[in-house]
Amino acid sequence: MKLYKICGGLAVMSYIIGTASVCGAIEWRTSLRVPIGILLFGCVCMYVALKESGGRYDF
C-alpha cells in the first residue's frame, strides 16, 4: 500500500474525529487542546498525502 493512501485515510479519519471532539469540547466547556491537536495531525497527514501523490486527490 502506498504511503499517500495511508496518510489520506488517516487524514480523513482525523478530520471526522477532530470535528466531533471540538463540538464535544465546546458543548461540555472542556479544553480544546486535544481536539485541535487531532485536527492538526489530520492537516499534516493530508499535506503528506498530497505531497506524496504528486498533488492528486484520488486516495
Tab-separated table of N, CA and C in Angstrom:
chain	number	residue	atom	x	y	z
A	1	MET	N	0.846	-1.181	0.000
A	1	MET	CA	0.000	0.000	0.000
A	1	MET	C	0.891	1.244	0.000
A	2	LYS	N	0.473	2.223	-0.753
A	2	LYS	CA	1.262	3.444	-0.894
A	2	LYS	C	1.117	4.332	0.342
A	3	LEU	N	2.166	5.102	0.592
A	3	LEU	CA	2.182	5.990	1.757
A	3	LEU	C	1.074	7.031	1.680
A	4	TYR	N	0.820	7.572	0.478
A	4	TYR	CA	-0.191	8.616	0.379
A	4	TYR	C	-1.595	8.086	0.622
A	5	LYS	N	-1.840	6.811	0.348
A	5	LYS	CA	-3.161	6.250	0.645
A	5	LYS	C	-3.361	6.093	2.153
A	6	ILE	N	-2.310	5.675	2.848
A	6	ILE	CA	-2.391	5.530	4.304
A	6	ILE	C	-2.581	6.898	4.955
A	7	CYS	N	-1.768	7.873	4.527
A	7	CYS	CA	-1.872	9.221	5.104
A	7	CYS	C	-3.215	9.864	4.771
A	8	GLY	N	-3.728	9.613	3.578
A	8	GLY	CA	-5.032	10.165	3.207
A	8	GLY	C	-6.150	9.613	4.073
A	9	GLY	N	-6.105	8.313	4.334
A	9	GLY	CA	-7.106	7.702	5.206
A	9	GLY	C	-7.014	8.208	6.634
A	10	LEU	N	-5.787	8.340	7.125
A	10	LEU	CA	-5.601	8.894	8.470
A	10	LEU	C	-6.104	10.328	8.551
A	11	ALA	N	-5.875	11.098	7.500
A	11	ALA	CA	-6.309	12.495	7.495
A	11	ALA	C	-7.828	12.597	7.567
A	12	VAL	N	-8.513	11.799	6.761
A	12	VAL	CA	-9.982	11.858	6.754
A	12	VAL	C	-10.540	11.439	8.110
A	13	MET	N	-9.992	10.359	8.681
A	13	MET	CA	-10.468	9.921	9.994
A	13	MET	C	-10.157	10.960	11.070
A	14	SER	N	-9.000	11.604	10.973
A	14	SER	CA	-8.648	12.641	11.947
A	14	SER	C	-9.578	13.836	11.837
A	15	TYR	N	-9.973	14.179	10.610
A	15	TYR	CA	-10.913	15.290	10.432
A	15	TYR	C	-12.258	14.967	11.079
A	16	ILE	N	-12.735	13.749	10.886
A	16	ILE	CA	-14.038	13.362	11.446
A	16	ILE	C	-13.976	13.344	12.976
A	17	ILE	N	-12.969	12.672	13.520
A	17	ILE	CA	-12.842	12.569	14.977
A	17	ILE	C	-12.539	13.928	15.596
A	18	GLY	N	-11.683	14.716	14.946
A	18	GLY	CA	-11.331	16.040	15.460
A	18	GLY	C	-12.510	16.989	15.488
A	19	THR	N	-13.327	16.951	14.432
A	19	THR	CA	-14.504	17.819	14.390
A	19	THR	C	-15.499	17.440	15.483
A	20	ALA	N	-15.718	16.141	15.661
A	20	ALA	CA	-16.619	15.697	16.726
A	20	ALA	C	-16.061	16.066	18.099
A	21	SER	N	-14.750	15.968	18.258
A	21	SER	CA	-14.127	16.318	19.542
A	21	SER	C	-14.236	17.804	19.838
A	22	VAL	N	-14.069	18.631	18.807
A	22	VAL	CA	-14.216	20.079	19.003
A	22	VAL	C	-15.644	20.403	19.422
A	23	CYS	N	-16.619	19.791	18.750
A	23	CYS	CA	-18.022	20.042	19.116
A	23	CYS	C	-18.299	19.608	20.553
A	24	GLY	N	-17.783	18.442	20.940
A	24	GLY	CA	-17.974	17.972	22.307
A	24	GLY	C	-17.283	18.853	23.329
A	25	ALA	N	-16.087	19.313	23.001
A	25	ALA	CA	-15.352	20.170	23.936
A	25	ALA	C	-16.054	21.508	24.122
A	26	ILE	N	-16.624	22.033	23.059
A	26	ILE	CA	-17.355	23.298	23.175
A	26	ILE	C	-18.633	23.090	23.987
A	27	GLU	N	-19.327	21.982	23.713
A	27	GLU	CA	-20.583	21.729	24.422
A	27	GLU	C	-20.350	21.518	25.916
A	28	TRP	N	-19.298	20.786	26.268
A	28	TRP	CA	-19.044	20.475	27.673
A	28	TRP	C	-18.068	21.437	28.325
A	29	ARG	N	-17.664	22.470	27.596
A	29	ARG	CA	-16.770	23.519	28.100
A	29	ARG	C	-15.481	22.947	28.690
A	30	THR	N	-14.856	22.059	27.919
A	30	THR	CA	-13.570	21.499	28.328
A	30	THR	C	-12.465	22.061	27.436
A	31	SER	N	-11.256	21.610	27.657
A	31	SER	CA	-10.096	22.126	26.925
A	31	SER	C	-10.165	21.744	25.443
A	32	LEU	N	-9.758	22.667	24.599
A	32	LEU	CA	-9.712	22.415	23.160
A	32	LEU	C	-8.331	21.942	22.710
A	33	ARG	N	-7.426	21.725	23.635
A	33	ARG	CA	-6.051	21.375	23.280
A	33	ARG	C	-5.983	20.058	22.506
A	34	VAL	N	-6.624	19.015	22.987
A	34	VAL	CA	-6.570	17.709	22.322
A	34	VAL	C	-7.326	17.722	20.988
A	35	PRO	N	-8.561	18.250	20.916
A	35	PRO	CA	-9.243	18.276	19.619
A	35	PRO	C	-8.498	19.067	18.546
A	36	ILE	N	-7.901	20.181	18.922
A	36	ILE	CA	-7.132	20.957	17.951
A	36	ILE	C	-5.894	20.170	17.523
A	37	GLY	N	-5.296	19.445	18.441
A	37	GLY	CA	-4.155	18.590	18.102
A	37	GLY	C	-4.532	17.498	17.111
A	38	ILE	N	-5.716	16.918	17.297
A	38	ILE	CA	-6.188	15.893	16.363
A	38	ILE	C	-6.391	16.497	14.976
A	39	LEU	N	-6.981	17.683	14.918
A	39	LEU	CA	-7.181	18.343	13.624
A	39	LEU	C	-5.857	18.723	12.972
A	40	LEU	N	-4.898	19.172	13.755
A	40	LEU	CA	-3.580	19.499	13.198
A	40	LEU	C	-2.880	18.249	12.667
A	41	PHE	N	-3.032	17.138	13.364
A	41	PHE	CA	-2.480	15.873	12.878
A	41	PHE	C	-3.105	15.507	11.534
A	42	GLY	N	-4.412	15.717	11.400
A	42	GLY	CA	-5.080	15.457	10.126
A	42	GLY	C	-4.573	16.352	9.015
A	43	CYS	N	-4.299	17.608	9.339
A	43	CYS	CA	-3.761	18.538	8.335
A	43	CYS	C	-2.376	18.103	7.871
A	44	VAL	N	-1.550	17.669	8.807
A	44	VAL	CA	-0.209	17.205	8.444
A	44	VAL	C	-0.298	15.945	7.581
A	45	CYS	N	-1.187	15.034	7.943
A	45	CYS	CA	-1.356	13.815	7.146
A	45	CYS	C	-1.845	14.146	5.738
A	46	MET	N	-2.774	15.086	5.618
A	46	MET	CA	-3.267	15.460	4.294
A	46	MET	C	-2.168	16.123	3.481
A	47	TYR	N	-1.347	16.944	4.122
A	47	TYR	CA	-0.227	17.578	3.426
A	47	TYR	C	0.736	16.522	2.888
A	48	VAL	N	1.072	15.539	3.730
A	48	VAL	CA	1.980	14.474	3.301
A	48	VAL	C	1.348	13.659	2.177
A	49	ALA	N	0.058	13.368	2.292
A	49	ALA	CA	-0.619	12.584	1.258
A	49	ALA	C	-0.606	13.314	-0.078
A	50	LEU	N	-0.899	14.600	-0.072
A	50	LEU	CA	-0.895	15.357	-1.323
A	50	LEU	C	0.516	15.511	-1.872
A	51	LYS	N	1.489	15.659	-0.998
A	51	LYS	CA	2.883	15.790	-1.434
A	51	LYS	C	3.364	14.484	-2.073
A	52	GLU	N	3.038	13.345	-1.449
A	52	GLU	CA	3.485	12.045	-1.954
A	52	GLU	C	2.752	11.629	-3.228
A	53	SER	N	1.506	12.044	-3.377
A	53	SER	CA	0.735	11.631	-4.553
A	53	SER	C	0.961	12.550	-5.742
A	54	GLY	N	1.759	13.568	-5.576
A	54	GLY	CA	2.019	14.482	-6.683
A	54	GLY	C	0.915	15.496	-6.891
A	55	GLY	N	0.127	15.760	-5.870
A	55	GLY	CA	-0.928	16.757	-5.962
A	55	GLY	C	-2.278	16.194	-6.375
A	56	ARG	N	-2.349	14.881	-6.601
A	56	ARG	CA	-3.634	14.271	-6.967
A	56	ARG	C	-4.410	13.956	-5.695
A	57	TYR	N	-5.688	14.182	-5.744
A	57	TYR	CA	-6.545	13.864	-4.591
A	57	TYR	C	-7.433	12.695	-4.998
A	58	ASP	N	-6.824	11.509	-5.132
A	58	ASP	CA	-7.587	10.329	-5.558
A	58	ASP	C	-7.327	9.126	-4.657
A	59	PHE	N	-7.085	9.395	-3.408
A	59	PHE	CA	-6.827	8.295	-2.496
A	59	PHE	C	-8.060	8.015	-1.700
